[in-house]
Each structure stands twice: as structure tokens, then as C-alpha cells.
Amino acid sequence: MAGTEISVPPEQFTKSKEPELITEKALEEEEEGVCRARAHPSSEELEAESTHGALQAKIPGGELELLLAIREEGEKHILTLQTVHLTSEDAELQDLAPQRQEEVQAGSGLQSWVWRGDGSQQSPHPCVTISIQEEVYLLQEVEVMQLHVLEEKVTGASEGSRCAVSLAESCGSIKLMKGQEEEQLLAEGGSSEETEGQFSLLEVRPGDEGRVEIVLTISPLNIEKPALGQAHAEEANATESQKKTKEVKRTFHCDICTFTSSRISSLNRHMKTHTNEKPYTCHLCLKAFRTVTILRNHINTHTGTRPYKCDDCDMAFVTSGERARHRRYKHTHEKPFKCSMCAYASVEASKLKRHIRSHTGERPFQCHLCSYAGKDAYKVKRHMRTHSEATSKRARQEIP
DNA sequence: GCTCGGTAGCGCCCCCTGCTGGA
DNA sequence: TCCAGCAGGGGGCGCTACCGAGC
């Protein structure tokens, strides 16, 4: 299938951003036999996705739910569901005879997806076949539709577990649901391709009754999954044999994002980034900060204390990062950010980003008084002088 | 747990240069 | 022709935020 591509109206899909696949209500729902991950990506985040060429998936009118089977016990997976252009060869894939078929309805707006699996286990990876109603997902040219499902290790999944992923357009939510059904056997036959070593995928083909079938190959990953309900630790990549043997390296997970660390102190520090708590207040300006380090740097900006002195000149800086950047600008001339379209290279990523706008013509900063748009914020600010000065000139002319 | 070093990102300001229109 | 105004492109720094790792 690699190579087969179907086309889906981009607006019909919302690509889930991997770090967003974290749940808010996962804990209580897990107790109900449902593992549910919900994310609320902001519009900015979705925008960012699109800028990377990834597809945006929006499900018109409601949620999209994807059922899939997890075969291995104690494994975690990242699933990427990707639509691809369909070719005539895909008809051959109809030979994949699913043994099971289920339809899922989740709410009024939900488009039905059909999970299918067969008993063949020839593939090293489990596969899932999903059918989508054709009126929802058109067999045209697709680029988009990428779903990342970060699945928790499935313990006690002897009966198997099913996961349902749903995208709700209205709120941008993604749900990960673990069902209680019996073990779903997995289909074999969809070609797979590794992407960044993370996932494999899948096959898209026309199904019956006007559906599109997507065969999803699941690659087991050694990725720790966020705990449900609270930050937790677990043994990284621990198999039973490994557990029995030796040195258990613990990995601590944030349950709000995909952050992991080998140190609990790092996790504890990280967890503060998910709160608005800023307990460290500058006594000079009353501005609050999350960490004492940031506060210290801030106070140095008041006092003029610049502890980081450049070895090659008389410049000094508040932070080591400023000094390092200064050294790249002035002394080492190291420019790690290189433009792929010309010879331009920059010390800073933001400069490269600004430079690329000169290639693309993008002008994201709009003047609110005229049609002028600038490629960076300061250009608009500078441009605004022309309005104020023009106004003042007129005023001077009108008032002799 | 604290601290340091490094990285990332946004913002601000400045300089240099080319174009354009009016004096 | 000269010059001021304006915009494009880019350099450099200020500051905040975050994280890995050493102590």
C-alpha cells in the first residue's frame, strides 16, 4: 500500500499531536473499563501541524471513532493512521478476509467505523482494518489523516483489549478507549512502512457498502505511556525476564503530556509547568515566576548583574545562553540553522524562520490600519510610525 | 533538591540597502 | 539630481521558559 493514496478532504481530519494524547478523565474511565485520552489542541497547535505538512483531520459534525486491537500484553504502541492514495492494486487487498466486524457509534455526530480483524498472525505486527463511510472520507487524494495513539501497556489483556480513538471536531478532542471485548485477532496483509522508526502502517482500500477500509499495522514501541490520573513510574521496557534479572531503570511519566524522565525530581519540576503556580515573586516589580532560577535571572536584569562574561570580549550576560549566543554571533560564527533554499545560515532558529518568509512571501503580521502586512512584528511596528507621523503631519498642516 | 549549562522561542531594536516620489 | 521616507532583509541582544545532568 505504500504508494496507494486516497484523498480525503483535509478539513475532515484532525491530526492529533502526539503530546496531546493525554487524558483528563482517564482514571475514572479506566475504572469503567475504558481508557480514554482526551486532548484539546489549540488552534495554534493545529496550525502548527499544518505547517509541517501533516494533515489536518476534522470530522464534520461529530466524533470519529477508531477501534483497534492490541494483541500483545504489556506492550505500548504508537499508532499512526494515515490515508494514502488508492490505486487499483488495492483491490487485491480485498483478499484480506476479516473475521470480525464491528460498528461503533459514539454519539450523534459519529461516523461509523468498522473494525475488522482476522485470525492470521503471520505478520510480526498486529494489524487493524478500519472501514470508514465513504461519504465521510472520499477516495480522492489524501495526504492527511494521521492519528497518533499512544497506548498504555495492556496488562491483563488476556481477553484482549480494544482501543477506540475518537476525534471530535468541535472541541478537538481525542479519545482513547479501551474496551472489554474479547481479544481481537489481527489482519495480515497490509503492507507496512516504518516511519521514523515509530510506526508502521497500513493499507487503504475500498470496502464494501461504500466504505473505505484502512488496514493499520501496529508497531510495538518501547515508549512509556503516561499514567492515568497521576504521574507514575514504571520499569522502562521491562519484560518479565528483564524484571527478573537486574537493574531496573525506572522511568517517570507525566500524566498530562508525554514528558518522561529518569529522575523523579525532574518530573516534579516538570509538573509545575502544567500549573499556573508561580510561587517566586520579584520583590522589585512583583512579577512572579515558576522557578527560583528564573527569578534570579530576572532580578539580575534589575540589578544589572551579569555573571556570564565572554572570554573573548568585554561583554557580559545574565544567562549562559545569552553568552553562548553572543559567542556564536561575534566570535565562533557558528550558524547551525541553514536555509534549504539558499545559502543563508543563521545563529538562531527564529532568524531562519524569518528568513524563510522572504522565500515564501508569508506576511503574518497585519497592520490594523491599512493593508500593509509585515514578515515580522517589528516591521509592522515600524510601519505604524507612518500612520502616526502622517497623522501628525496632517495635524501640523491643518493647524498652521 | 539545588544549581548550572544548554536550548528554544518570542520580542525588541538597530543597521544597511534599494526603491520611490517630491523638491 | 538630491534627499527624505519607507520597506525588505538581517544582525544582535533581552528575557522567559524548560530540561538534562552534575553535585
CSV table of C-alpha atoms (C1' of nucleotides) in Angstrom, one decimal:
chain,number,residue,atom,x,y,z
A,1,MET,CA,0.0,0.0,0.0
A,2,ALA,CA,2.7,2.2,0.4
A,3,GLY,CA,2.0,4.1,-2.6
A,4,THR,CA,-1.7,3.8,-2.5
A,5,GLU,CA,-3.2,7.0,-1.5
A,6,ILE,CA,-6.7,8.0,-1.1
A,7,SER,CA,-7.8,11.5,-0.9
A,8,VAL,CA,-9.7,12.9,1.9
A,9,PRO,CA,-10.8,16.4,2.2
A,10,PRO,CA,-8.3,17.8,4.6
A,11,GLU,CA,-10.8,19.6,6.6
A,12,GLN,CA,-12.3,16.3,7.5
A,13,PHE,CA,-9.4,15.2,9.6
A,14,THR,CA,-7.6,16.4,12.5
A,15,LYS,CA,-4.2,15.2,13.1
A,16,SER,CA,-3.7,14.5,16.7
A,17,LYS,CA,-0.5,15.8,18.1
A,18,GLU,CA,1.2,13.1,20.0
A,19,PRO,CA,1.8,15.0,23.2
A,20,GLU,CA,-1.9,15.9,23.2
A,21,LEU,CA,-3.0,12.4,23.5
A,22,ILE,CA,-3.2,12.7,27.2
A,23,THR,CA,-6.2,12.2,29.1
A,24,GLU,CA,-8.0,14.3,31.6
A,25,LYS,CA,-10.6,11.8,32.7
A,26,ALA,CA,-8.6,8.7,32.0
A,27,LEU,CA,-8.5,7.5,35.5
A,28,GLU,CA,-12.1,7.3,36.2
A,29,GLU,CA,-12.9,5.9,32.8
A,30,GLU,CA,-10.3,3.3,33.1
A,31,GLU,CA,-12.1,2.1,36.1
A,32,GLU,CA,-15.1,1.7,33.9
A,33,GLY,CA,-13.0,-0.4,31.5
A,34,VAL,CA,-12.4,2.5,29.3
A,35,CYS,CA,-9.1,4.1,28.8
A,36,ARG,CA,-9.8,7.5,27.4
A,37,ALA,CA,-7.4,10.1,26.3
A,38,ARG,CA,-8.6,13.5,25.5
A,39,ALA,CA,-6.7,16.4,24.1
A,40,HIS,CA,-7.8,19.9,23.4
A,41,PRO,CA,-5.4,21.2,20.9
A,42,SER,CA,-5.5,24.8,20.5
A,43,SER,CA,-6.0,26.4,17.1
A,44,GLU,CA,-2.4,27.4,17.2
A,45,GLU,CA,-1.3,23.9,17.7
A,46,LEU,CA,-3.4,22.7,14.8
A,47,GLU,CA,-1.9,25.4,12.7
A,48,ALA,CA,1.5,24.2,13.7
A,49,GLU,CA,0.6,20.8,12.5
A,50,SER,CA,-0.5,22.1,9.1
A,51,THR,CA,2.7,24.0,8.7
A,52,HIS,CA,4.6,20.8,9.0
A,53,GLY,CA,2.7,19.4,6.1
A,54,ALA,CA,0.8,17.0,8.2
A,55,LEU,CA,-2.7,16.5,7.6
A,56,GLN,CA,-5.4,18.1,9.5
A,57,ALA,CA,-8.2,15.8,10.4
A,58,LYS,CA,-11.6,17.2,11.2
A,59,ILE,CA,-14.6,15.1,11.4
A,60,PRO,CA,-17.5,17.0,10.3
A,61,GLY,CA,-20.4,17.0,12.6
A,62,GLY,CA,-19.0,15.0,15.4
A,63,GLU,CA,-16.6,12.4,16.6
A,64,LEU,CA,-14.7,9.9,14.7
A,65,GLU,CA,-14.0,6.7,16.5
A,66,LEU,CA,-11.4,4.2,15.6
A,67,LEU,CA,-11.4,0.7,17.1
A,68,LEU,CA,-8.3,-1.3,17.1
A,69,ALA,CA,-7.0,-4.3,18.7
A,70,ILE,CA,-3.9,-4.6,20.8
A,71,ARG,CA,-2.6,-8.1,20.6
A,72,GLU,CA,0.4,-8.1,22.8
A,73,GLU,CA,0.2,-7.9,26.5
A,74,GLY,CA,2.3,-5.4,28.3
A,75,GLU,CA,3.1,-3.5,25.1
A,76,LYS,CA,2.6,0.0,24.2
A,77,HIS,CA,2.1,1.3,20.8
A,78,ILE,CA,2.0,4.4,18.8
A,79,LEU,CA,-0.5,4.0,16.0
A,80,THR,CA,-0.3,6.1,13.0
A,81,LEU,CA,-3.4,6.1,10.9
A,82,GLN,CA,-2.6,7.6,7.6
A,83,THR,CA,-4.7,7.8,4.5
A,84,VAL,CA,-2.9,7.3,1.3
A,85,HIS,CA,-3.8,7.5,-2.3
A,86,LEU,CA,-5.6,4.5,-3.5
A,87,THR,CA,-4.6,2.6,-6.6
A,88,SER,CA,-6.2,-0.2,-8.5
A,89,GLU,CA,-3.9,-2.6,-6.8
A,90,ASP,CA,-5.7,-2.1,-3.7
A,91,ALA,CA,-8.5,-4.3,-5.0
A,92,GLU,CA,-6.2,-7.2,-4.4
A,93,LEU,CA,-6.2,-6.5,-0.8
A,94,GLN,CA,-9.7,-7.4,-0.6
A,95,ASP,CA,-8.4,-10.9,-0.2
A,96,LEU,CA,-7.8,-9.9,3.4
A,97,ALA,CA,-10.7,-11.7,4.9
A,98,PRO,CA,-11.7,-10.1,8.1
A,99,GLN,CA,-13.2,-12.4,10.5
A,100,ARG,CA,-14.8,-9.8,12.6
A,101,GLN,CA,-16.6,-6.7,12.0
A,102,GLU,CA,-18.0,-4.2,14.4
A,103,GLU,CA,-19.5,-0.9,14.0
A,104,VAL,CA,-19.2,1.7,16.6
A,105,GLN,CA,-21.4,4.5,17.2
A,106,ALA,CA,-20.4,7.1,19.6
A,107,GLY,CA,-22.7,10.0,19.8
A,108,SER,CA,-24.9,11.6,17.3
A,109,GLY,CA,-22.3,13.0,15.2
A,110,LEU,CA,-20.1,10.0,15.0
A,111,GLN,CA,-19.3,8.5,11.7
A,112,SER,CA,-19.2,4.8,11.8
A,113,TRP,CA,-16.0,3.0,11.6
A,114,VAL,CA,-15.8,-0.7,11.3
A,115,TRP,CA,-13.1,-2.6,13.0
A,116,ARG,CA,-12.0,-5.8,11.4
A,117,GLY,CA,-9.5,-8.4,12.3
A,118,ASP,CA,-8.7,-11.8,11.2
A,119,GLY,CA,-7.0,-14.7,12.9
A,120,SER,CA,-3.9,-14.8,10.8
A,121,GLN,CA,-0.9,-13.9,12.8
A,122,GLN,CA,1.7,-14.1,10.1
A,123,SER,CA,2.7,-10.5,10.4
A,124,PRO,CA,5.2,-9.5,13.1
A,125,HIS,CA,2.8,-6.7,13.9
A,126,PRO,CA,-0.8,-6.8,14.6
A,127,CYS,CA,-3.0,-5.1,12.0
A,128,VAL,CA,-6.3,-3.5,12.2
A,129,THR,CA,-8.7,-2.9,9.4
A,130,ILE,CA,-11.0,0.1,9.7
A,131,SER,CA,-13.8,1.0,7.4
A,132,ILE,CA,-14.9,4.5,7.0
A,133,GLN,CA,-18.1,5.6,5.4
A,134,GLU,CA,-17.3,6.8,2.0
A,135,GLU,CA,-19.4,9.8,2.2
A,136,VAL,CA,-17.2,11.0,5.0
A,137,TYR,CA,-13.8,10.1,3.7
A,138,LEU,CA,-13.6,10.5,0.0
A,139,LEU,CA,-11.4,8.3,-2.1
A,140,GLN,CA,-9.6,11.1,-3.7
A,141,GLU,CA,-6.2,12.3,-2.9
A,142,VAL,CA,-5.3,12.2,0.7
A,143,GLU,CA,-2.4,13.3,2.4
A,144,VAL,CA,-3.7,13.8,5.7
A,145,MET,CA,-5.3,11.9,8.4
A,146,GLN,CA,-2.6,10.9,10.8
A,147,LEU,CA,-3.7,9.6,14.1
A,148,HIS,CA,-1.2,9.0,16.8
A,149,VAL,CA,-2.4,6.7,19.5
A,150,LEU,CA,-0.1,6.3,22.4
A,151,GLU,CA,-1.4,3.2,24.2
A,152,GLU,CA,-0.7,2.1,27.6
A,153,LYS,CA,0.8,-1.2,28.3
A,154,VAL,CA,-2.1,-3.6,28.3
A,155,THR,CA,-2.0,-5.6,31.4
A,156,GLY,CA,-4.3,-8.4,32.0
A,157,ALA,CA,-5.3,-8.2,28.4
A,158,SER,CA,-5.7,-11.9,28.0
A,159,GLU,CA,-9.1,-11.2,26.6
A,160,GLY,CA,-7.6,-8.6,24.5
A,161,SER,CA,-8.4,-5.1,24.5
A,162,ARG,CA,-9.7,-2.7,22.1
A,163,CYS,CA,-9.0,0.9,21.8
A,164,ALA,CA,-11.2,3.5,20.4
A,165,VAL,CA,-9.8,6.7,19.2
A,166,SER,CA,-12.2,9.5,18.5
A,167,LEU,CA,-11.7,12.9,17.2
A,168,ALA,CA,-14.2,15.5,18.0
A,169,GLU,CA,-14.0,18.4,15.7
A,170,SER,CA,-15.8,20.7,17.8
A,171,CYS,CA,-13.5,20.5,20.7
A,172,GLY,CA,-10.5,19.0,19.1
A,173,SER,CA,-10.6,16.1,21.5
A,174,ILE,CA,-9.1,12.8,21.0
A,175,LYS,CA,-10.3,9.9,23.0
A,176,LEU,CA,-8.6,6.7,23.6
A,177,MET,CA,-10.9,4.0,24.8
A,178,LYS,CA,-10.1,0.6,26.0
A,179,GLY,CA,-12.9,-1.8,25.6
A,180,GLN,CA,-13.7,-5.0,27.3
A,181,GLU,CA,-14.4,-7.1,24.3
A,182,GLU,CA,-12.7,-10.3,23.6
A,183,GLU,CA,-9.3,-10.4,22.0
A,184,GLN,CA,-9.4,-9.1,18.5
A,185,LEU,CA,-7.3,-11.1,16.1
A,186,LEU,CA,-5.4,-9.1,13.7
A,187,ALA,CA,-5.4,-9.0,10.0
A,188,GLU,CA,-2.4,-9.7,7.9
A,189,GLY,CA,-1.6,-8.4,4.5
A,190,GLY,CA,-1.4,-4.7,4.6
A,191,SER,CA,2.0,-3.6,3.6
A,192,SER,CA,3.7,-1.5,6.2
A,193,GLU,CA,6.3,1.0,6.2
A,194,GLU,CA,8.3,2.3,9.1
A,195,THR,CA,8.1,6.0,9.7
A,196,GLU,CA,10.9,7.5,11.8
A,197,GLY,CA,11.1,4.1,13.4
A,198,GLN,CA,8.0,4.7,15.3
A,199,PHE,CA,5.1,3.2,13.5
A,200,SER,CA,4.2,1.2,10.6
A,201,LEU,CA,1.3,1.4,8.5
A,202,LEU,CA,-1.2,0.3,6.7
A,203,GLU,CA,-3.5,-0.2,3.8
A,204,VAL,CA,-6.3,1.8,2.4
A,205,ARG,CA,-8.7,0.2,0.1
A,206,PRO,CA,-12.3,0.4,-1.0
A,207,GLY,CA,-14.5,-1.6,1.2
A,208,ASP,CA,-18.0,-2.8,0.7
A,209,GLU,CA,-21.1,-0.8,1.2
A,210,GLY,CA,-19.4,2.4,0.2
A,211,ARG,CA,-16.7,2.2,2.8
A,212,VAL,CA,-13.0,2.8,2.8
A,213,GLU,CA,-11.1,0.2,4.7
A,214,ILE,CA,-7.9,1.1,6.4
A,215,VAL,CA,-5.6,-1.7,7.5
A,216,LEU,CA,-3.5,-0.4,10.3
A,217,THR,CA,-0.3,-2.1,11.3
A,218,ILE,CA,0.7,-1.5,14.8
A,219,SER,CA,4.3,-1.5,15.7
A,220,PRO,CA,5.2,-2.2,19.3
A,221,LEU,CA,7.2,0.6,20.7
A,222,ASN,CA,9.4,1.0,23.7
A,223,ILE,CA,7.6,4.1,24.6
A,224,GLU,CA,6.4,4.6,28.0
A,225,LYS,CA,2.9,5.9,28.3
A,226,PRO,CA,1.6,8.4,30.7
A,227,ALA,CA,-0.1,7.1,33.7
A,228,LEU,CA,-3.7,7.6,34.1
A,229,GLY,CA,-4.6,10.1,36.7
A,230,GLN,CA,-1.3,10.8,38.2
A,231,ALA,CA,2.4,10.9,37.4
A,232,HIS,CA,3.8,7.5,37.9
A,233,ALA,CA,6.9,5.4,37.4
A,234,GLU,CA,7.3,2.2,35.7
A,235,GLU,CA,10.1,0.0,34.5
A,236,ALA,CA,11.3,1.0,31.2
A,237,ASN,CA,11.0,-1.6,28.5
A,238,ALA,CA,10.8,-4.2,31.2
A,239,THR,CA,9.9,-7.7,30.1
A,240,GLU,CA,9.3,-10.4,32.5
A,241,SER,CA,12.7,-11.8,32.0
A,242,GLN,CA,14.3,-8.4,32.4
A,243,LYS,CA,12.4,-7.8,35.6
A,244,LYS,CA,13.7,-11.0,36.9
A,245,THR,CA,17.3,-10.2,36.1
A,246,LYS,CA,18.7,-6.9,37.1
A,247,GLU,CA,19.0,-3.2,37.4
A,248,VAL,CA,15.6,-1.9,36.9
A,249,LYS,CA,15.8,1.5,35.3
A,250,ARG,CA,12.8,3.5,36.4
A,251,THR,CA,11.1,6.0,34.2
A,252,PHE,CA,8.8,8.6,35.5
A,253,HIS,CA,5.9,9.8,33.4
A,254,CYS,CA,3.8,12.9,33.3
A,255,ASP,CA,0.2,12.1,33.0
A,256,ILE,CA,-0.6,15.3,31.3
A,257,CYS,CA,1.8,15.2,28.5
A,258,THR,CA,4.4,12.8,27.1
A,259,PHE,CA,7.2,14.0,29.2
A,260,THR,CA,9.3,11.3,30.8
A,261,SER,CA,12.4,11.4,32.9
A,262,SER,CA,14.6,9.0,34.7
A,263,ARG,CA,14.5,11.2,37.7
A,264,ILE,CA,11.6,11.9,39.9
A,265,SER,CA,12.9,15.4,40.7
A,266,SER,CA,12.8,16.2,37.0
A,267,LEU,CA,9.3,15.0,36.8
A,268,ASN,CA,8.3,17.0,39.9
A,269,ARG,CA,9.8,20.1,38.4
A,270,HIS,CA,8.2,19.4,35.1
A,271,MET,CA,4.7,19.0,36.7
A,272,LYS,CA,4.9,22.6,37.8
A,273,THR,CA,4.7,23.6,34.1
A,274,HIS,CA,1.2,22.3,34.0
A,275,THR,CA,0.0,24.6,36.7
A,276,ASN,CA,-0.2,28.3,36.9
A,277,GLU,CA,1.6,28.3,40.1
A,278,LYS,CA,4.3,30.9,40.2
A,279,PRO,CA,5.5,31.0,43.8
A,280,TYR,CA,8.6,33.1,43.2
A,281,THR,CA,7.9,36.8,43.1
A,282,CYS,CA,10.3,39.6,42.3
A,283,HIS,CA,10.4,42.0,45.2
A,284,LEU,CA,11.2,44.8,42.9
A,285,CYS,CA,8.4,44.5,40.3
A,286,LEU,CA,6.2,41.9,41.8
A,287,LYS,CA,6.4,39.7,38.8
A,288,ALA,CA,6.0,36.1,39.5
A,289,PHE,CA,7.9,33.1,38.2
A,290,ARG,CA,7.8,29.4,38.4
A,291,THR,CA,11.3,28.7,39.5
A,292,VAL,CA,13.8,30.4,41.6
A,293,THR,CA,16.3,30.2,38.8
A,294,ILE,CA,14.1,32.3,36.5
A,295,LEU,CA,13.5,34.7,39.3
A,296,ARG,CA,17.2,35.0,39.9
A,297,ASN,CA,17.9,35.8,36.3
A,298,HIS,CA,15.0,38.3,36.4
A,299,ILE,CA,16.4,40.1,39.4
A,300,ASN,CA,19.7,40.3,37.7
A,301,THR,CA,18.0,42.3,34.9
A,302,HIS,CA,17.0,44.8,37.6
A,303,THR,CA,20.3,45.0,39.3
A,304,GLY,CA,22.4,44.8,36.2
A,305,THR,CA,24.3,41.8,37.5
A,306,ARG,CA,25.7,39.9,34.6
A,307,PRO,CA,27.6,36.9,35.8
A,308,TYR,CA,28.4,35.3,32.5
A,309,LYS,CA,31.3,37.1,30.9
A,310,CYS,CA,32.5,36.5,27.4
A,311,ASP,CA,36.0,35.1,27.3
A,312,ASP,CA,36.8,36.9,24.1
A,313,CYS,CA,35.5,40.4,24.7
A,314,ASP,CA,34.1,42.5,27.5
A,315,MET,CA,30.5,41.6,27.1
A,316,ALA,CA,28.7,40.0,29.9
A,317,PHE,CA,25.3,38.5,30.2
A,318,VAL,CA,22.6,37.5,32.6
A,319,THR,CA,22.4,33.9,31.4
A,320,SER,CA,24.8,31.4,29.9
A,321,GLY,CA,22.6,31.0,26.9
A,322,GLU,CA,22.9,34.7,26.1
A,323,ARG,CA,26.6,34.4,26.3
A,324,ALA,CA,26.7,31.3,24.1
A,325,ARG,CA,24.6,33.0,21.5
A,326,HIS,CA,26.7,36.1,21.6
A,327,ARG,CA,29.8,34.0,21.1
A,328,ARG,CA,28.3,32.4,18.0
A,329,TYR,CA,27.4,35.8,16.6
A,330,LYS,CA,30.6,37.5,17.4
A,331,HIS,CA,33.4,35.0,17.8
A,332,THR,CA,32.8,31.5,16.6
A,333,HIS,CA,30.4,32.5,13.8
A,334,GLU,CA,28.7,29.2,14.1
A,335,LYS,CA,25.5,29.2,12.2
A,336,PRO,CA,23.7,25.9,12.7
A,337,PHE,CA,20.4,26.9,11.2
A,338,LYS,CA,20.7,26.6,7.4
A,339,CYS,CA,18.1,27.5,4.8
A,340,SER,CA,17.3,24.7,2.5
A,341,MET,CA,16.5,27.1,-0.4
A,342,CYS,CA,19.6,29.3,-0.4
A,343,ALA,CA,22.9,29.7,1.2
A,344,TYR,CA,21.6,31.6,4.2
A,345,ALA,CA,22.5,30.4,7.6
A,346,SER,CA,21.7,31.8,11.0
A,347,VAL,CA,22.7,31.6,14.5
A,348,GLU,CA,19.2,31.4,15.7
A,349,ALA,CA,16.2,29.4,14.6
A,350,SER,CA,13.9,32.3,14.7
A,351,LYS,CA,16.1,34.2,12.3
A,352,LEU,CA,15.9,31.3,9.8
A,353,LYS,CA,12.2,31.3,10.3
A,354,ARG,CA,12.0,34.9,9.5
A,355,HIS,CA,14.3,34.5,6.5
A,356,ILE,CA,12.2,31.7,5.1
A,357,ARG,CA,9.3,34.2,4.9
A,358,SER,CA,11.4,36.0,2.3
A,359,HIS,CA,11.1,32.9,0.2
A,360,THR,CA,7.5,32.1,0.8
A,361,GLY,CA,6.2,35.7,0.9
A,362,GLU,CA,4.4,34.9,4.0
A,363,ARG,CA,3.4,38.1,5.9
A,364,PRO,CA,1.7,37.0,9.1
A,365,PHE,CA,1.8,40.4,10.8
A,366,GLN,CA,-1.0,42.6,9.6
A,367,CYS,CA,-1.3,46.4,10.1
A,368,HIS,CA,-4.7,47.1,11.6
A,369,LEU,CA,-4.9,50.5,9.9
A,370,CYS,CA,-4.1,49.6,6.3
A,371,SER,CA,-3.4,46.7,4.1
A,372,TYR,CA,0.2,46.5,4.9
A,373,ALA,CA,1.5,43.2,6.3
A,374,GLY,CA,4.9,42.5,7.5
A,375,LYS,CA,7.1,39.5,7.8
A,376,ASP,CA,7.9,40.2,11.4
A,377,ALA,CA,6.2,42.0,14.2
A,378,TYR,CA,8.7,44.8,14.3
A,379,LYS,CA,8.2,45.7,10.7
A,380,VAL,CA,4.6,46.4,11.4
A,381,LYS,CA,5.5,48.4,14.4
A,382,ARG,CA,7.9,50.4,12.4
A,383,HIS,CA,5.3,50.8,9.7
A,384,MET,CA,2.9,52.2,12.3
A,385,ARG,CA,5.1,55.3,12.6
A,386,THR,CA,4.0,56.2,9.1
A,387,HIS,CA,0.4,56.3,10.3
A,388,SER,CA,1.2,58.4,13.4
A,389,GLU,CA,3.6,60.6,11.6
A,390,ALA,CA,1.2,61.1,8.7
A,391,THR,CA,-1.4,62.0,11.2
A,392,SER,CA,0.8,64.4,13.0
A,393,LYS,CA,1.9,65.9,9.6
A,394,ARG,CA,-1.7,66.4,8.7
A,395,ALA,CA,-2.4,67.9,12.0
A,396,ARG,CA,0.5,70.3,11.6
A,397,GLN,CA,-0.7,71.2,8.1
A,398,GLU,CA,-4.2,71.8,9.3
A,399,ILE,CA,-3.2,73.8,12.3
A,400,PRO,CA,-0.7,76.4,11.0
B,1,DG,C1',16.8,19.2,45.8
B,2,DC,C1',19.7,22.7,44.0
B,3,DT,C1',22.3,24.5,40.5
B,4,DC,C1',24.4,25.1,36.1
B,5,DG,C1',24.7,24.8,31.3
B,6,DG,C1',22.3,24.4,27.2
B,7,DT,C1',18.4,25.1,24.1
B,8,DA,C1',14.2,27.2,22.4
B,9,DG,C1',11.3,30.8,21.4
B,10,DC,C1',9.5,35.5,21.2
B,11,DG,C1',10.3,40.2,21.2
B,12,DC,C1',12.8,44.5,20.5
B,13,DC,C1',15.9,47.4,18.3
B,14,DC,C1',19.2,48.6,15.1
B,15,DC,C1',21.7,48.8,10.6
B,16,DC,C1',22.2,48.6,5.7
B,17,DT,C1',20.2,48.8,1.3
B,18,DG,C1',17.1,49.7,-2.5
B,19,DC,C1',13.1,52.0,-4.3
B,20,DT,C1',10.3,56.0,-4.9
B,21,DG,C1',8.3,60.4,-5.1
B,22,DG,C1',8.8,65.3,-4.3
B,23,DA,C1',11.6,69.5,-4.2
C,1,DT,C1',19.9,65.3,-9.2
C,2,DC,C1',19.3,65.2,-4.4
C,3,DC,C1',17.1,63.8,-0.4
C,4,DA,C1',13.8,62.1,2.7
C,5,DG,C1',10.6,58.5,3.6
C,6,DC,C1',9.6,53.8,3.5
C,7,DA,C1',10.1,48.9,3.4
C,8,DG,C1',13.0,44.5,3.0
C,9,DG,C1',16.4,41.7,4.9
C,10,DG,C1',19.2,40.6,8.5
C,11,DG,C1',22.3,41.0,13.0
C,12,DG,C1',22.4,41.2,17.8
C,13,DC,C1',20.7,41.2,22.3
C,14,DG,C1',17.0,40.9,26.3
C,15,DC,C1',14.3,37.9,28.6
C,16,DT,C1',11.5,33.9,29.9
C,17,DA,C1',10.8,29.0,29.9
C,18,DC,C1',12.2,24.5,30.1
C,19,DC,C1',15.2,20.4,30.6
C,20,DG,C1',19.3,17.2,31.4
C,21,DA,C1',22.8,16.3,34.3
C,22,DG,C1',26.2,17.1,37.9
C,23,DC,C1',26.8,17.8,42.7
